[in-house]
Amino acid sequence: MENIIIFDTTLRDGEQSPGASLNNKEKLEIAKQLESLGVDVMEAGFPISSPGDYEAVKTIAKEIKKSSVCGLARAVKADIDAAYNAVKYAKLPRIHVFLATSKIHMKYKLKKAESEILKTAAWAVQYAKKKTKDIEFSPEDASRTEPEFLYKILEAVIAAGVKTVNIPDTVGYATPYEFGRLIKGIRENVANINKARISVHCHNDLGLAVSNTLAAVINGARQVECTINGLGERAGNASLEEIVMAIATRKDIFKVKTGVRTKELYKTSRLVSKLTGILVQPNKAIVGGNAFSHEAGIHQDGYLKERLTYEIMKPEDVGFGETRLVLGKHSGRHALRARLKKLGYTLNDAEINKAFGRFKRLADKKKEVYDEDLSTIVEDEIGANIQEAYKLESFYIISGNEVTPSAKITLKHKGKKIIAISTGDGPVDACYKAVERIAGLKPKLLSYDLKAVTAGNDALGEVTVRMRLGKKEVNARAASTDVVEASLVAYLNAVNRLLFRKQ
Ligand code: KIV
Ligand code: ZN
């Protein structure tokens, strides 16, 4: 299978996303991750654009060894000099020269005639070529350029020595069929095209960047320019992760491969999102938080019977961890049973039915039902099954501002009474320490909440505790007119739940 060169421009076009600018340290961190990801070329910046960008490209060029490091330049001497001076430290340096070729750009932006553009392009390539071997040329706004003029300019730059001719859909105007035909037309009409590789660079203004890129691949493009998370000018560039996974998943259609280590995709996406501050939408293909989540009961049921019913890629192939079956109001019994099993509860049909009813009522109120909610539901619903390993018989406390708080607790365990005495920072702490002594456990108290559930002097105090033992976390609750008793019973309930989970 032929290889597709992955040209990542996250650090150049991606950084042109409004609000995405990165400092040099951040750019280097991303560059290193792009190298681990296995991109063939990284466009590290536009060195003439600012002293900071120049320095960033230079630093990246010095550090990166496996990927080619590229700097962007307009077809002018100062830009090419700056790009070369920044990338020359790289093991594999590349200069990317661009010049607009569409009528609109030539007339209004450059105010130059076709003949002048043709001369400038050839001159720029020859000039860059004297500095380093690997030169890429982009006729900016190629998709809106007159095809005949495009063929002419490509022939001229190839004759001048470029190795890669990049066809940008600068304003995201092309459609897949049309863009594919443009690449085919270039292959058929540019006499020396076999001396260069065809690359494409698609913007996403109509949401077609990835489709256009893939249409170009089918028609012979062998380099694709793209960015992590599809970042880039305006609506962004073609997304690297989507292109790579489309090629990997539909080998039958594309019949090409890439050198990207797909297991690094999610990590790279997270890093870019963190450093640019641009969040990834949850439903983004490949790297969105929901890309491997199923909520509909029918889907969850199908997935549990056979993954392939609803999954075309494995989450672990993109480094995502595992498929998530989100338990919400659309979920069914099958998913609930599977999740409970994973949490360690094997319930009979009657118990499942009871838990399912409670679960659905909760799901109507909450967007997502978490594992902790499920544990509480199950343990409440089938509470009888939680063997109360320890039961409170009696307690006695001494507390005051001139004594050390202490507690004497009597618990019943396997028919026997066990007594422990302890001191603590307060009466509740003393009680908890005494319970720990009897049970031989030292759980971590994560939270303790006390609230009045009724009004007046005889109000019921309700205590909720959250505790962790090893990897297990539980919530427990108790109410009493005596807040120390409520605290003690809530703690004891949590200890019993932890022991139940342990079993
Ligand atoms: O979109 C574009 O045309 C560009 C060029 C510099 C390749 O980013
Ligand atoms: Zn661009």
Short mmCIF file of C-alpha atoms and ligand atoms in Angstrom, two decimals:
data_model
loop_
_atom_site.label_atom_id
_atom_site.label_comp_id
_atom_site.label_asym_id
_atom_site.label_seq_id
_atom_site.Cartn_x
_atom_site.Cartn_y
_atom_site.Cartn_z
CA MET A 1 0.00 0.00 0.00
CA GLU A 2 1.25 3.49 -0.83
CA ASN A 3 2.06 5.82 2.04
CA ILE A 4 0.33 9.15 2.60
CA ILE A 5 2.60 11.87 3.99
CA ILE A 6 0.97 13.49 7.00
CA PHE A 7 1.85 17.20 7.06
CA ASP A 8 0.68 18.67 10.33
CA THR A 9 0.14 22.41 10.45
CA THR A 10 -1.32 22.72 13.97
CA LEU A 11 1.58 24.98 14.96
CA ARG A 12 1.11 27.28 11.95
CA ASP A 13 -2.40 27.29 10.44
CA GLY A 14 -3.84 25.79 13.65
CA GLU A 15 -2.29 28.57 15.69
CA GLN A 16 -4.09 31.01 13.38
CA SER A 17 -7.36 29.97 15.07
CA PRO A 18 -8.66 33.04 16.86
CA GLY A 19 -7.49 32.90 20.47
CA ALA A 20 -5.22 29.89 20.00
CA SER A 21 -1.81 31.51 20.25
CA LEU A 22 0.87 29.52 21.99
CA ASN A 23 4.13 30.50 23.64
CA ASN A 24 7.41 28.88 22.62
CA LYS A 25 7.43 26.37 25.44
CA GLU A 26 3.92 25.25 24.56
CA LYS A 27 4.79 25.01 20.86
CA LEU A 28 7.76 22.81 21.68
CA GLU A 29 5.64 20.57 23.90
CA ILE A 30 3.13 20.08 21.08
CA ALA A 31 5.94 19.53 18.54
CA LYS A 32 7.37 16.72 20.68
CA GLN A 33 3.95 15.10 20.94
CA LEU A 34 3.46 15.41 17.16
CA GLU A 35 6.78 13.62 16.74
CA SER A 36 5.58 10.83 19.06
CA LEU A 37 2.37 10.70 17.05
CA GLY A 38 4.48 10.02 13.98
CA VAL A 39 3.65 12.94 11.68
CA ASP A 40 5.99 13.05 8.67
CA VAL A 41 6.22 16.84 8.45
CA MET A 42 5.33 19.52 10.97
CA GLU A 43 4.88 23.09 9.89
CA ALA A 44 6.25 24.77 12.99
CA GLY A 45 5.36 28.37 12.13
CA PHE A 46 5.71 31.38 9.87
CA PRO A 47 9.15 32.68 10.91
CA ILE A 48 8.92 36.16 9.34
CA SER A 49 5.60 36.85 11.12
CA SER A 50 7.14 37.63 14.52
CA PRO A 51 10.42 37.26 16.40
CA GLY A 52 8.63 34.87 18.78
CA ASP A 53 7.51 32.61 15.94
CA TYR A 54 10.99 32.69 14.44
CA GLU A 55 12.48 31.55 17.76
CA ALA A 56 9.82 28.86 18.22
CA VAL A 57 10.51 27.38 14.77
CA LYS A 58 14.25 27.48 15.46
CA THR A 59 13.87 25.71 18.82
CA ILE A 60 11.62 23.06 17.32
CA ALA A 61 14.05 22.55 14.42
CA LYS A 62 16.86 21.91 16.91
CA GLU A 63 14.85 19.45 19.02
CA ILE A 64 12.85 17.38 16.56
CA LYS A 65 14.72 14.52 14.95
CA LYS A 66 12.22 12.18 13.33
CA SER A 67 9.75 14.50 11.59
CA SER A 68 10.66 17.04 8.95
CA VAL A 69 10.37 20.63 10.27
CA CYS A 70 8.90 23.21 7.91
CA GLY A 71 8.71 27.01 7.94
CA LEU A 72 6.24 29.05 5.87
CA ALA A 73 7.32 31.90 3.58
CA ARG A 74 5.70 34.24 1.08
CA ALA A 75 7.45 34.38 -2.29
CA VAL A 76 9.77 37.14 -1.11
CA LYS A 77 13.45 37.10 -0.20
CA ALA A 78 13.10 38.21 3.45
CA ASP A 79 10.50 35.52 4.18
CA ILE A 80 12.54 32.76 2.55
CA ASP A 81 15.68 33.89 4.40
CA ALA A 82 13.84 33.92 7.74
CA ALA A 83 12.25 30.52 7.09
CA TYR A 84 15.60 29.02 6.15
CA ASN A 85 17.44 30.55 9.11
CA ALA A 86 14.85 29.08 11.46
CA VAL A 87 14.59 25.57 9.97
CA LYS A 88 18.22 25.06 8.96
CA TYR A 89 18.99 23.32 12.31
CA ALA A 90 16.51 20.56 11.57
CA LYS A 91 17.58 17.10 10.52
CA LEU A 92 15.02 17.33 7.72
CA PRO A 93 14.35 21.02 6.98
CA ARG A 94 11.64 22.16 4.58
CA ILE A 95 10.64 25.61 3.27
CA HIS A 96 7.02 26.10 2.23
CA VAL A 97 6.60 29.00 -0.22
CA PHE A 98 3.15 30.28 -1.14
CA LEU A 99 1.81 32.78 -3.64
CA ALA A 100 -1.83 33.43 -4.54
CA THR A 101 -2.91 32.46 -8.05
CA SER A 102 -6.69 33.01 -8.21
CA LYS A 103 -8.02 35.98 -10.21
CA ILE A 104 -9.57 37.52 -7.08
CA HIS A 105 -6.32 37.36 -5.11
CA MET A 106 -4.10 38.48 -7.99
CA LYS A 107 -6.31 41.45 -8.84
CA TYR A 108 -7.30 42.75 -5.40
CA LYS A 109 -4.66 41.52 -3.01
CA LEU A 110 -1.45 41.30 -5.01
CA LYS A 111 -2.36 43.65 -7.87
CA LYS A 112 -0.21 41.59 -10.23
CA ALA A 113 -0.75 40.04 -13.63
CA GLU A 114 -0.51 36.30 -14.32
CA SER A 115 2.88 36.69 -16.06
CA GLU A 116 4.35 38.43 -13.02
CA ILE A 117 2.98 35.78 -10.64
CA LEU A 118 4.45 33.05 -12.81
CA LYS A 119 7.88 34.72 -12.79
CA THR A 120 7.81 35.41 -9.05
CA ALA A 121 6.83 31.83 -8.22
CA ALA A 122 9.64 30.32 -10.28
CA TRP A 123 12.15 32.82 -8.88
CA ALA A 124 11.09 32.14 -5.26
CA VAL A 125 11.47 28.40 -5.68
CA GLN A 126 14.90 28.76 -7.29
CA TYR A 127 15.99 31.08 -4.50
CA ALA A 128 14.76 28.75 -1.76
CA LYS A 129 16.23 25.76 -3.53
CA LYS A 130 19.72 27.29 -3.25
CA LYS A 131 19.30 27.15 0.53
CA THR A 132 17.85 23.69 1.07
CA LYS A 133 16.66 20.73 -1.02
CA ASP A 134 13.16 20.19 0.28
CA ILE A 135 10.90 22.94 -1.05
CA GLU A 136 7.11 22.93 -1.15
CA PHE A 137 5.06 25.39 -3.17
CA SER A 138 1.40 26.38 -2.65
CA PRO A 139 -0.61 28.35 -5.21
CA GLU A 140 -2.85 29.99 -2.62
CA ASP A 141 -6.59 29.83 -3.38
CA ALA A 142 -5.87 27.06 -5.90
CA SER A 143 -9.44 25.77 -5.88
CA ARG A 144 -10.62 29.14 -7.26
CA THR A 145 -7.71 29.48 -9.70
CA GLU A 146 -8.31 29.08 -13.45
CA PRO A 147 -7.26 25.46 -14.09
CA GLU A 148 -5.14 26.36 -17.13
CA PHE A 149 -3.18 28.94 -15.14
CA LEU A 150 -2.85 26.51 -12.24
CA TYR A 151 -1.34 23.85 -14.54
CA LYS A 152 1.10 26.43 -15.92
CA ILE A 153 2.29 27.62 -12.55
CA LEU A 154 2.66 24.08 -11.21
CA GLU A 155 4.75 23.11 -14.23
CA ALA A 156 6.96 26.18 -13.69
CA VAL A 157 7.60 25.52 -9.99
CA ILE A 158 8.27 21.83 -10.58
CA ALA A 159 10.76 22.80 -13.30
CA ALA A 160 12.35 25.15 -10.72
CA GLY A 161 12.82 22.21 -8.36
CA VAL A 162 9.94 21.86 -5.87
CA LYS A 163 9.38 18.40 -4.47
CA THR A 164 5.82 18.99 -3.28
CA VAL A 165 3.06 20.99 -4.92
CA ASN A 166 0.34 21.76 -2.41
CA ILE A 167 -3.17 22.54 -3.63
CA PRO A 168 -4.98 24.66 -1.05
CA ASP A 169 -8.71 25.11 -0.84
CA THR A 170 -7.89 28.30 1.02
CA VAL A 171 -11.45 29.49 1.64
CA GLY A 172 -13.11 26.08 1.98
CA TYR A 173 -15.15 26.61 -1.19
CA ALA A 174 -14.61 23.29 -2.94
CA THR A 175 -16.88 20.26 -2.84
CA PRO A 176 -15.53 16.70 -2.78
CA TYR A 177 -16.34 15.62 -6.34
CA GLU A 178 -15.05 18.89 -7.77
CA PHE A 179 -11.88 18.87 -5.66
CA GLY A 180 -11.14 15.26 -6.59
CA ARG A 181 -11.51 16.21 -10.26
CA LEU A 182 -9.13 19.14 -9.79
CA ILE A 183 -6.42 16.75 -8.52
CA LYS A 184 -7.11 14.36 -11.39
CA GLY A 185 -6.89 17.31 -13.82
CA ILE A 186 -3.50 18.28 -12.38
CA ARG A 187 -2.21 14.74 -12.81
CA GLU A 188 -3.41 14.65 -16.40
CA ASN A 189 -2.42 18.14 -17.51
CA VAL A 190 0.83 19.10 -15.78
CA ALA A 191 3.56 17.63 -17.98
CA ASN A 192 6.21 17.16 -15.26
CA ILE A 193 3.84 16.23 -12.40
CA ASN A 194 5.57 12.87 -11.88
CA LYS A 195 8.61 14.79 -10.56
CA ALA A 196 6.64 16.12 -7.56
CA ARG A 197 4.24 14.89 -4.93
CA ILE A 198 0.73 16.34 -4.90
CA SER A 199 -0.40 17.64 -1.53
CA VAL A 200 -3.73 19.14 -0.45
CA HIS A 201 -4.63 21.67 2.21
CA CYS A 202 -8.36 22.05 2.84
CA HIS A 203 -10.24 24.54 4.97
CA ASN A 204 -13.52 23.72 6.62
CA ASP A 205 -15.77 26.70 5.85
CA LEU A 206 -18.50 24.41 4.49
CA GLY A 207 -17.63 21.53 6.81
CA LEU A 208 -16.09 19.65 3.87
CA ALA A 209 -12.37 19.83 4.65
CA VAL A 210 -11.94 16.14 5.50
CA SER A 211 -14.21 14.97 2.65
CA ASN A 212 -12.33 17.13 0.16
CA THR A 213 -8.99 15.85 1.44
CA LEU A 214 -10.10 12.23 1.11
CA ALA A 215 -11.50 12.87 -2.38
CA ALA A 216 -8.05 14.21 -3.29
CA VAL A 217 -6.39 11.09 -1.89
CA ILE A 218 -8.61 8.88 -4.04
CA ASN A 219 -7.52 10.97 -7.03
CA GLY A 220 -3.80 10.71 -6.36
CA ALA A 221 -2.80 13.24 -3.68
CA ARG A 222 -0.03 11.71 -1.58
CA GLN A 223 0.43 14.36 1.10
CA VAL A 224 -2.36 15.78 3.25
CA GLU A 225 -2.12 18.94 5.31
CA CYS A 226 -4.15 18.90 8.48
CA THR A 227 -4.34 19.94 12.12
CA ILE A 228 -5.10 18.33 15.44
CA ASN A 229 -8.75 18.87 16.43
CA GLY A 230 -9.25 20.56 13.04
CA LEU A 231 -7.92 23.86 14.40
CA GLY A 232 -7.11 26.59 11.92
CA GLU A 233 -8.05 29.87 10.34
CA ARG A 234 -11.83 30.60 10.57
CA ALA A 235 -13.70 27.25 10.62
CA GLY A 236 -10.37 25.46 10.72
CA ASN A 237 -8.45 22.95 8.64
CA ALA A 238 -9.04 19.30 7.85
CA SER A 239 -8.73 17.34 11.07
CA LEU A 240 -5.71 15.04 11.26
CA GLU A 241 -7.40 12.47 13.47
CA GLU A 242 -10.41 12.17 11.17
CA ILE A 243 -8.30 11.75 8.03
CA VAL A 244 -5.99 9.21 9.63
CA MET A 245 -8.81 7.12 11.09
CA ALA A 246 -10.84 7.26 7.86
CA ILE A 247 -7.82 5.93 5.99
CA ALA A 248 -7.17 3.26 8.63
CA THR A 249 -10.81 2.19 8.97
CA ARG A 250 -11.70 2.21 5.25
CA LYS A 251 -8.60 0.63 3.72
CA ASP A 252 -10.98 -1.02 1.30
CA ILE A 253 -11.80 2.39 -0.20
CA PHE A 254 -8.60 4.38 0.15
CA LYS A 255 -6.03 1.59 -0.31
CA VAL A 256 -3.28 3.71 1.30
CA LYS A 257 -1.69 3.91 4.74
CA THR A 258 -0.13 6.49 7.05
CA GLY A 259 2.70 6.25 9.56
CA VAL A 260 0.64 7.77 12.39
CA ARG A 261 0.60 5.94 15.73
CA THR A 262 -3.13 6.14 16.18
CA LYS A 263 -2.95 5.22 19.88
CA GLU A 264 -1.40 8.68 20.45
CA LEU A 265 -4.31 10.56 18.86
CA TYR A 266 -6.41 11.16 21.95
CA LYS A 267 -3.43 12.25 24.04
CA THR A 268 -2.34 14.70 21.31
CA SER A 269 -5.84 16.11 21.01
CA ARG A 270 -6.06 16.66 24.77
CA LEU A 271 -2.68 18.37 24.87
CA VAL A 272 -3.54 20.74 22.01
CA SER A 273 -6.89 21.53 23.59
CA LYS A 274 -5.29 22.19 26.96
CA LEU A 275 -2.54 24.45 25.62
CA THR A 276 -4.64 26.42 23.11
CA GLY A 277 -7.58 26.67 25.50
CA ILE A 278 -9.91 25.56 22.68
CA LEU A 279 -12.25 22.85 23.91
CA VAL A 280 -13.13 19.84 21.78
CA GLN A 281 -16.87 19.51 21.22
CA PRO A 282 -18.19 16.31 22.85
CA ASN A 283 -19.57 14.97 19.57
CA LYS A 284 -16.34 15.58 17.62
CA ALA A 285 -15.40 12.50 15.60
CA ILE A 286 -12.55 10.35 16.96
CA VAL A 287 -11.49 12.54 19.92
CA GLY A 288 -14.75 14.02 21.27
CA GLY A 289 -15.77 12.93 24.76
CA ASN A 290 -18.84 11.13 23.35
CA ALA A 291 -17.10 9.52 20.36
CA PHE A 292 -17.14 6.13 22.08
CA SER A 293 -20.18 6.51 24.32
CA HIS A 294 -23.54 4.84 23.75
CA GLU A 295 -26.69 5.90 25.55
CA ALA A 296 -29.66 4.49 23.62
CA GLY A 297 -30.92 1.23 25.11
CA ILE A 298 -31.09 -0.43 21.68
CA HIS A 299 -27.48 0.52 20.95
CA GLN A 300 -26.26 -0.56 24.37
CA ASP A 301 -28.04 -3.89 24.04
CA GLY A 302 -26.55 -4.42 20.55
CA TYR A 303 -23.09 -3.36 21.70
CA LEU A 304 -23.19 -5.75 24.67
CA LYS A 305 -24.18 -8.62 22.38
CA GLU A 306 -21.52 -7.78 19.78
CA ARG A 307 -19.33 -4.65 19.74
CA LEU A 308 -19.38 -4.46 15.94
CA THR A 309 -23.12 -3.77 15.90
CA TYR A 310 -22.52 -0.15 16.84
CA GLU A 311 -18.76 0.44 16.80
CA ILE A 312 -16.59 0.82 13.69
CA MET A 313 -13.39 1.63 15.59
CA LYS A 314 -12.05 0.50 18.93
CA PRO A 315 -11.55 3.32 21.43
CA GLU A 316 -8.21 1.84 22.46
CA ASP A 317 -6.98 2.22 18.85
CA VAL A 318 -7.06 6.00 19.28
CA GLY A 319 -5.86 5.87 22.89
CA PHE A 320 -9.29 6.65 24.32
CA GLY A 321 -9.47 4.08 27.09
CA GLU A 322 -12.70 2.17 26.75
CA THR A 323 -16.23 2.39 25.41
CA ARG A 324 -18.61 4.12 27.79
CA LEU A 325 -22.17 2.96 28.17
CA VAL A 326 -23.73 6.09 29.56
CA LEU A 327 -26.56 5.20 31.88
CA GLY A 328 -29.33 7.71 31.33
CA LYS A 329 -33.02 7.74 30.66
CA HIS A 330 -32.62 5.98 27.30
CA SER A 331 -30.75 3.02 28.74
CA GLY A 332 -32.27 -0.40 29.18
CA ARG A 333 -32.08 -3.35 31.56
CA HIS A 334 -29.28 -5.07 29.70
CA ALA A 335 -26.90 -2.14 30.17
CA LEU A 336 -27.91 -1.71 33.80
CA ARG A 337 -27.31 -5.39 34.55
CA ALA A 338 -23.91 -5.26 32.80
CA ARG A 339 -22.82 -2.18 34.73
CA LEU A 340 -23.98 -3.60 38.04
CA LYS A 341 -22.04 -6.76 37.31
CA LYS A 342 -18.95 -4.68 36.64
CA LEU A 343 -19.50 -2.95 39.97
CA GLY A 344 -19.61 -6.33 41.67
CA TYR A 345 -23.37 -6.84 42.14
CA THR A 346 -24.93 -9.98 40.77
CA LEU A 347 -28.66 -9.57 41.15
CA ASN A 348 -31.53 -11.91 40.42
CA ASP A 349 -34.35 -10.87 38.06
CA ALA A 350 -36.61 -9.56 40.82
CA GLU A 351 -33.81 -7.44 42.26
CA ILE A 352 -32.88 -6.12 38.81
CA ASN A 353 -36.50 -5.12 38.22
CA LYS A 354 -36.60 -3.23 41.49
CA ALA A 355 -33.27 -1.51 40.82
CA PHE A 356 -34.33 -0.72 37.24
CA GLY A 357 -37.47 1.11 38.37
CA ARG A 358 -35.45 3.26 40.80
CA PHE A 359 -32.78 3.82 38.17
CA LYS A 360 -35.33 5.06 35.59
CA ARG A 361 -36.91 7.43 38.08
CA LEU A 362 -33.51 8.86 38.90
CA ALA A 363 -32.51 9.03 35.21
CA ASP A 364 -35.56 11.18 34.50
CA LYS A 365 -34.22 13.73 36.96
CA LYS A 366 -30.50 13.47 36.17
CA LYS A 367 -28.65 13.66 32.83
CA GLU A 368 -26.37 10.79 33.72
CA VAL A 369 -26.56 8.16 36.44
CA TYR A 370 -23.11 7.50 37.86
CA ASP A 371 -21.69 4.33 39.39
CA GLU A 372 -22.04 5.78 42.87
CA ASP A 373 -25.75 6.44 42.27
CA LEU A 374 -26.15 2.84 41.17
CA SER A 375 -24.42 1.50 44.24
CA THR A 376 -26.70 3.53 46.44
CA ILE A 377 -29.77 2.35 44.52
CA VAL A 378 -28.77 -1.29 44.74
CA GLU A 379 -27.76 -1.17 48.35
CA ASP A 380 -30.96 0.67 49.29
CA GLU A 381 -33.23 -1.56 47.19
CA ILE A 382 -31.71 -4.81 48.23
CA GLY A 383 -30.68 -3.43 51.58
CA ALA A 384 -31.67 -6.69 53.22
CA ASN A 385 -28.79 -8.29 51.38
CA ILE A 386 -26.25 -6.02 52.96
CA GLN A 387 -25.30 -8.01 55.99
CA GLU A 388 -24.86 -5.58 58.77
CA ALA A 389 -21.55 -6.90 60.00
CA TYR A 390 -21.59 -4.45 62.90
CA LYS A 391 -24.67 -3.19 64.72
CA LEU A 392 -24.79 -0.45 67.30
CA GLU A 393 -25.78 -1.68 70.76
CA SER A 394 -24.96 1.37 72.82
CA PHE A 395 -22.66 4.36 73.02
CA TYR A 396 -21.54 6.66 75.74
CA ILE A 397 -19.55 9.86 75.29
CA ILE A 398 -17.77 12.36 77.46
CA SER A 399 -17.40 15.80 75.96
CA GLY A 400 -16.87 19.32 77.20
CA ASN A 401 -14.50 22.25 76.99
CA GLU A 402 -12.31 21.01 79.83
CA VAL A 403 -12.08 17.28 79.11
CA THR A 404 -10.57 15.16 76.35
CA PRO A 405 -13.52 13.96 74.27
CA SER A 406 -13.87 10.21 74.59
CA ALA A 407 -16.32 7.50 73.58
CA LYS A 408 -17.23 4.01 74.73
CA ILE A 409 -18.94 2.05 71.96
CA THR A 410 -20.58 -1.34 72.12
CA LEU A 411 -21.20 -3.08 68.78
CA LYS A 412 -22.73 -6.45 68.07
CA HIS A 413 -20.78 -8.63 65.66
CA LYS A 414 -21.66 -12.26 64.83
CA GLY A 415 -23.85 -12.44 67.92
CA LYS A 416 -21.13 -11.15 70.25
CA LYS A 417 -20.78 -7.79 71.95
CA ILE A 418 -17.53 -5.93 71.38
CA ILE A 419 -16.57 -2.84 73.32
CA ALA A 420 -13.97 -0.22 72.43
CA ILE A 421 -12.95 3.02 74.10
CA SER A 422 -11.23 5.86 72.33
CA THR A 423 -10.45 9.53 72.61
CA GLY A 424 -10.61 11.99 69.72
CA ASP A 425 -10.63 15.62 68.63
CA GLY A 426 -14.34 15.73 69.42
CA PRO A 427 -17.07 13.29 70.43
CA VAL A 428 -17.78 12.24 66.82
CA ASP A 429 -14.08 11.69 66.11
CA ALA A 430 -13.79 9.63 69.31
CA CYS A 431 -16.76 7.46 68.23
CA TYR A 432 -15.28 6.92 64.74
CA LYS A 433 -11.94 5.88 66.19
CA ALA A 434 -13.63 3.39 68.51
CA VAL A 435 -15.56 1.89 65.54
CA GLU A 436 -12.30 1.62 63.56
CA ARG A 437 -10.71 -0.22 66.46
CA ILE A 438 -13.52 -2.77 66.60
CA ALA A 439 -13.80 -3.30 62.82
CA GLY A 440 -10.03 -3.28 62.24
CA LEU A 441 -10.47 -0.89 59.28
CA LYS A 442 -9.03 2.54 58.63
CA PRO A 443 -11.21 4.09 55.92
CA LYS A 444 -10.66 7.66 54.75
CA LEU A 445 -13.50 10.02 55.54
CA LEU A 446 -13.91 12.03 52.33
CA SER A 447 -16.81 14.18 53.42
CA TYR A 448 -19.14 14.69 56.36
CA ASP A 449 -22.36 16.69 56.09
CA LEU A 450 -24.78 17.46 58.85
CA LYS A 451 -28.12 19.11 58.20
CA ALA A 452 -31.38 19.60 60.05
CA VAL A 453 -34.20 17.82 58.28
CA THR A 454 -36.99 19.20 60.42
CA ALA A 455 -37.45 22.51 62.21
CA GLY A 456 -37.39 23.28 65.94
CA ASN A 457 -35.41 22.22 68.97
CA ASP A 458 -36.27 18.57 68.46
CA ALA A 459 -35.15 18.67 64.80
CA LEU A 460 -33.81 15.50 63.26
CA GLY A 461 -30.16 15.83 62.31
CA GLU A 462 -29.21 13.97 59.14
CA VAL A 463 -25.61 13.01 58.62
CA THR A 464 -24.19 11.91 55.25
CA VAL A 465 -20.67 10.56 55.04
CA ARG A 466 -18.58 9.57 52.07
CA MET A 467 -15.73 7.15 52.74
CA ARG A 468 -13.00 5.42 50.80
CA LEU A 469 -11.23 2.16 51.53
CA GLY A 470 -8.68 1.14 48.88
CA LYS A 471 -10.44 1.79 45.57
CA LYS A 472 -13.95 1.51 46.98
CA GLU A 473 -16.01 4.56 47.82
CA VAL A 474 -19.37 4.58 49.55
CA ASN A 475 -21.96 7.04 50.79
CA ALA A 476 -24.08 6.40 53.83
CA ARG A 477 -26.66 8.31 55.77
CA ALA A 478 -28.44 8.26 59.13
CA ALA A 479 -30.80 10.54 61.01
CA SER A 480 -31.45 11.05 64.72
CA THR A 481 -32.43 13.81 67.13
CA ASP A 482 -28.98 13.21 68.62
CA VAL A 483 -26.37 14.39 66.12
CA VAL A 484 -23.63 12.22 67.64
CA GLU A 485 -25.82 9.16 67.22
CA ALA A 486 -26.66 10.16 63.61
CA SER A 487 -22.93 10.60 62.94
CA LEU A 488 -22.07 7.26 64.51
CA VAL A 489 -24.79 5.27 62.70
CA ALA A 490 -23.95 6.90 59.32
CA TYR A 491 -20.32 5.90 59.86
CA LEU A 492 -21.28 2.38 60.84
CA ASN A 493 -23.54 2.08 57.77
CA ALA A 494 -20.62 3.15 55.58
CA VAL A 495 -18.32 0.60 57.23
CA ASN A 496 -20.94 -2.14 56.62
CA ARG A 497 -21.22 -1.09 52.95
CA LEU A 498 -17.48 -1.19 52.53
CA LEU A 499 -17.36 -4.67 54.02
CA PHE A 500 -20.28 -5.76 51.79
CA ARG A 501 -18.45 -4.46 48.69
CA LYS A 502 -15.28 -6.20 49.80
CA GLN A 503 -17.16 -9.51 49.86
O1 KIV B 1 -4.95 28.10 3.33
C1 KIV B 1 -3.94 28.35 2.68
O2 KIV B 1 -3.99 28.61 1.48
C2 KIV B 1 -2.67 28.35 3.37
C3 KIV B 1 -1.44 28.42 2.54
C4 KIV B 1 -0.38 29.19 3.18
C5 KIV B 1 -1.02 27.04 2.17
O3 KIV B 1 -2.64 28.17 4.57
ZN ZN B 2 -4.52 27.33 5.31
#
